[in-house]
PDB file of C-alpha atoms in Angstrom:
ATOM      1  CA  MET X  18     132.188  11.355 -40.978  1.00  0.00           C
ATOM      2  CA  LEU X  19     128.564  11.678 -39.688  1.00  0.00           C
ATOM      3  CA  LEU X  20     128.289   7.978 -39.525  1.00  0.00           C
ATOM      4  CA  LYS X  21     131.539   7.664 -37.452  1.00  0.00           C
ATOM      5  CA  VAL X  22     130.241  10.156 -34.907  1.00  0.00           C
ATOM      6  CA  THR X  23     126.896   8.336 -34.782  1.00  0.00           C
ATOM      7  CA  SER X  24     128.282   4.910 -34.339  1.00  0.00           C
ATOM      8  CA  SER X  25     130.754   6.078 -31.644  1.00  0.00           C
ATOM      9  CA  LEU X  26     127.906   7.661 -29.646  1.00  0.00           C
ATOM     10  CA  ALA X  27     125.894   4.564 -29.908  1.00  0.00           C
ATOM     11  CA  GLN X  28     128.782   2.493 -28.433  1.00  0.00           C
ATOM     12  CA  GLN X  29     129.184   4.727 -25.309  1.00  0.00           C
ATOM     13  CA  SER X  30     127.846   3.226 -22.139  1.00  0.00           C
ATOM     14  CA  PRO X  31     124.648   4.713 -20.603  1.00  0.00           C
ATOM     15  CA  PRO X  32     125.043   6.990 -17.727  1.00  0.00           C
ATOM     16  CA  PRO X  33     124.937   5.379 -14.276  1.00  0.00           C
ATOM     17  CA  ALA X  34     121.367   5.166 -12.936  1.00  0.00           C
ATOM     18  CA  VAL X  35     120.553   7.656 -10.151  1.00  0.00           C
ATOM     19  CA  PRO X  36     119.627   5.745  -6.887  1.00  0.00           C
ATOM     20  CA  PRO X  37     115.994   6.112  -6.040  1.00  0.00           C
ATOM     21  CA  ARG X  38     114.968   8.673  -3.355  1.00  0.00           C
ATOM     22  CA  PRO X  39     113.967   6.960  -0.155  1.00  0.00           C
ATOM     23  CA  ASP X  40     110.292   6.572   0.329  1.00  0.00           C
ATOM     24  CA  PRO X  41     109.093   9.128   2.979  1.00  0.00           C
ATOM     25  CA  GLY X  42     106.709   6.537   4.423  1.00  0.00           C
ATOM     26  CA  TYR X  43     109.649   4.272   5.429  1.00  0.00           C
ATOM     27  CA  GLN X  44     112.701   4.612   7.598  1.00  0.00           C
ATOM     28  CA  GLU X  45     115.964   2.602   7.419  1.00  0.00           C
ATOM     29  CA  VAL X  46     117.100   1.532  10.793  1.00  0.00           C
ATOM     30  CA  SER X  47     120.630  -0.054  11.450  1.00  0.00           C
ATOM     31  CA  VAL X  48     120.559  -2.796  14.091  1.00  0.00           C
ATOM     32  CA  PRO X  49     123.749  -4.319  15.552  1.00  0.00           C
ATOM     33  CA  VAL X  50     123.622  -8.066  15.419  1.00  0.00           C
ATOM     34  CA  PRO X  51     126.040 -10.947  16.265  1.00  0.00           C
ATOM     35  CA  ARG X  52     128.554 -12.033  13.697  1.00  0.00           C
ATOM     36  CA  ALA X  53     126.691 -15.325  13.141  1.00  0.00           C
ATOM     37  CA  VAL X  54     123.737 -13.426  11.944  1.00  0.00           C
ATOM     38  CA  THR X  55     125.574 -11.346   9.529  1.00  0.00           C
ATOM     39  CA  LEU X  56     127.213 -14.486   8.159  1.00  0.00           C
ATOM     40  CA  ILE X  57     123.943 -16.040   7.475  1.00  0.00           C
ATOM     41  CA  THR X  58     122.566 -12.988   5.711  1.00  0.00           C
ATOM     42  CA  ASP X  59     125.655 -12.593   3.617  1.00  0.00           C
ATOM     43  CA  VAL X  60     125.544 -16.257   2.541  1.00  0.00           C
ATOM     44  CA  ALA X  61     121.945 -16.000   1.841  1.00  0.00           C
ATOM     45  CA  LYS X  62     122.378 -12.825  -0.363  1.00  0.00           C
ATOM     46  CA  VAL X  63     125.166 -14.267  -2.298  1.00  0.00           C
ATOM     47  CA  MET X  64     123.757 -17.700  -2.899  1.00  0.00           C
ATOM     48  CA  LEU X  65     120.419 -16.549  -3.889  1.00  0.00           C
ATOM     49  CA  SER X  66     121.714 -13.620  -6.142  1.00  0.00           C
ATOM     50  CA  ARG X  67     121.474 -13.924  -9.826  1.00  0.00           C
ATOM     51  CA  ASP X  68     124.897 -12.245 -10.516  1.00  0.00           C
ATOM     52  CA  ASP X  69     126.933 -14.516 -12.597  1.00  0.00           C
ATOM     53  CA  ARG X  70     129.811 -12.058 -13.212  1.00  0.00           C
ATOM     54  CA  GLN X  71     131.943 -13.368 -10.338  1.00  0.00           C
ATOM     55  CA  ASP X  72     132.324 -16.670  -8.579  1.00  0.00           C
ATOM     56  CA  LYS X  73     129.828 -16.798  -5.561  1.00  0.00           C
ATOM     57  CA  VAL X  74     132.466 -18.173  -3.145  1.00  0.00           C
ATOM     58  CA  GLN X  75     134.882 -15.351  -4.104  1.00  0.00           C
ATOM     59  CA  THR X  76     131.964 -12.710  -3.706  1.00  0.00           C
ATOM     60  CA  LEU X  77     131.257 -14.052  -0.332  1.00  0.00           C
ATOM     61  CA  ILE X  78     134.828 -13.947   0.763  1.00  0.00           C
ATOM     62  CA  ASP X  79     135.107 -10.280  -0.454  1.00  0.00           C
ATOM     63  CA  LYS X  80     131.991  -9.382   1.406  1.00  0.00           C
ATOM     64  CA  ARG X  81     133.089 -10.885   4.610  1.00  0.00           C
ATOM     65  CA  ARG X  82     136.586  -9.302   4.321  1.00  0.00           C
ATOM     66  CA  ALA X  83     135.083  -6.016   3.750  1.00  0.00           C
ATOM     67  CA  ARG X  84     132.785  -6.381   6.704  1.00  0.00           C
ATOM     68  CA  SER X  85     135.687  -7.475   8.993  1.00  0.00           C
ATOM     69  CA  GLU X  86     137.811  -4.358   7.943  1.00  0.00           C
ATOM     70  CA  LYS X  87     134.949  -2.094   8.689  1.00  0.00           C
ATOM     71  CA  ARG X  88     134.195  -3.886  11.911  1.00  0.00           C
ATOM     72  CA  GLU X  89     130.519  -3.498  10.856  1.00  0.00           C
ATOM     73  CA  GLN X  90     128.150  -6.180  12.347  1.00  0.00           C
ATOM     74  CA  SER X  91     124.737  -4.597  11.702  1.00  0.00           C
ATOM     75  CA  LEU X  92     121.815  -5.077   9.506  1.00  0.00           C
ATOM     76  CA  THR X  93     119.764  -2.368   7.826  1.00  0.00           C
ATOM     77  CA  ILE X  94     116.044  -2.851   8.136  1.00  0.00           C
ATOM     78  CA  THR X  95     113.381  -0.762   6.380  1.00  0.00           C
ATOM     79  CA  ILE X  96     110.517   0.029   8.822  1.00  0.00           C
ATOM     80  CA  PRO X  97     107.156   1.617   7.576  1.00  0.00           C
ATOM     81  CA  ARG X  98     106.295   4.862   9.288  1.00  0.00           C
ATOM     82  CA  ASN X  99     102.721   4.383  10.737  1.00  0.00           C
ATOM     83  CA  ALA X 100     100.907   4.725  14.030  1.00  0.00           C
ATOM     84  CA  PHE X 101     101.920   1.287  15.255  1.00  0.00           C
ATOM     85  CA  THR X 102     105.687   1.561  14.629  1.00  0.00           C
ATOM     86  CA  ARG X 103     105.595   5.136  16.111  1.00  0.00           C
ATOM     87  CA  THR X 104     103.777   3.829  19.292  1.00  0.00           C
ATOM     88  CA  LEU X 105     106.584   1.136  19.672  1.00  0.00           C
ATOM     89  CA  GLY X 106     109.238   3.849  19.381  1.00  0.00           C
ATOM     90  CA  LEU X 107     110.896   2.199  16.286  1.00  0.00           C
ATOM     91  CA  VAL X 108     110.565   5.360  13.922  1.00  0.00           C
ATOM     92  CA  ASP X 109     110.791   8.994  14.525  1.00  0.00           C
TER      93      ASP X 109
END
């Protein structure tokens, strides 16, 4: 009985990883861009990814479909918080 409990515990999947907390030295900024720019970034992300779970073409189609449904045409950029970026007004 003890072996059954131990083996069943070993087969359970690990808990999902907690996303890392954002670095206080950086700020994420969302920038609206034309559709062509988001298309290029989506293609680059999918083609350069190492994920082999799904066909890359299907992944790209799904990503573009989700973007069209949300009508989201923006990129998220991480900017360091320093005197230079504060002077330019890029960060708070």
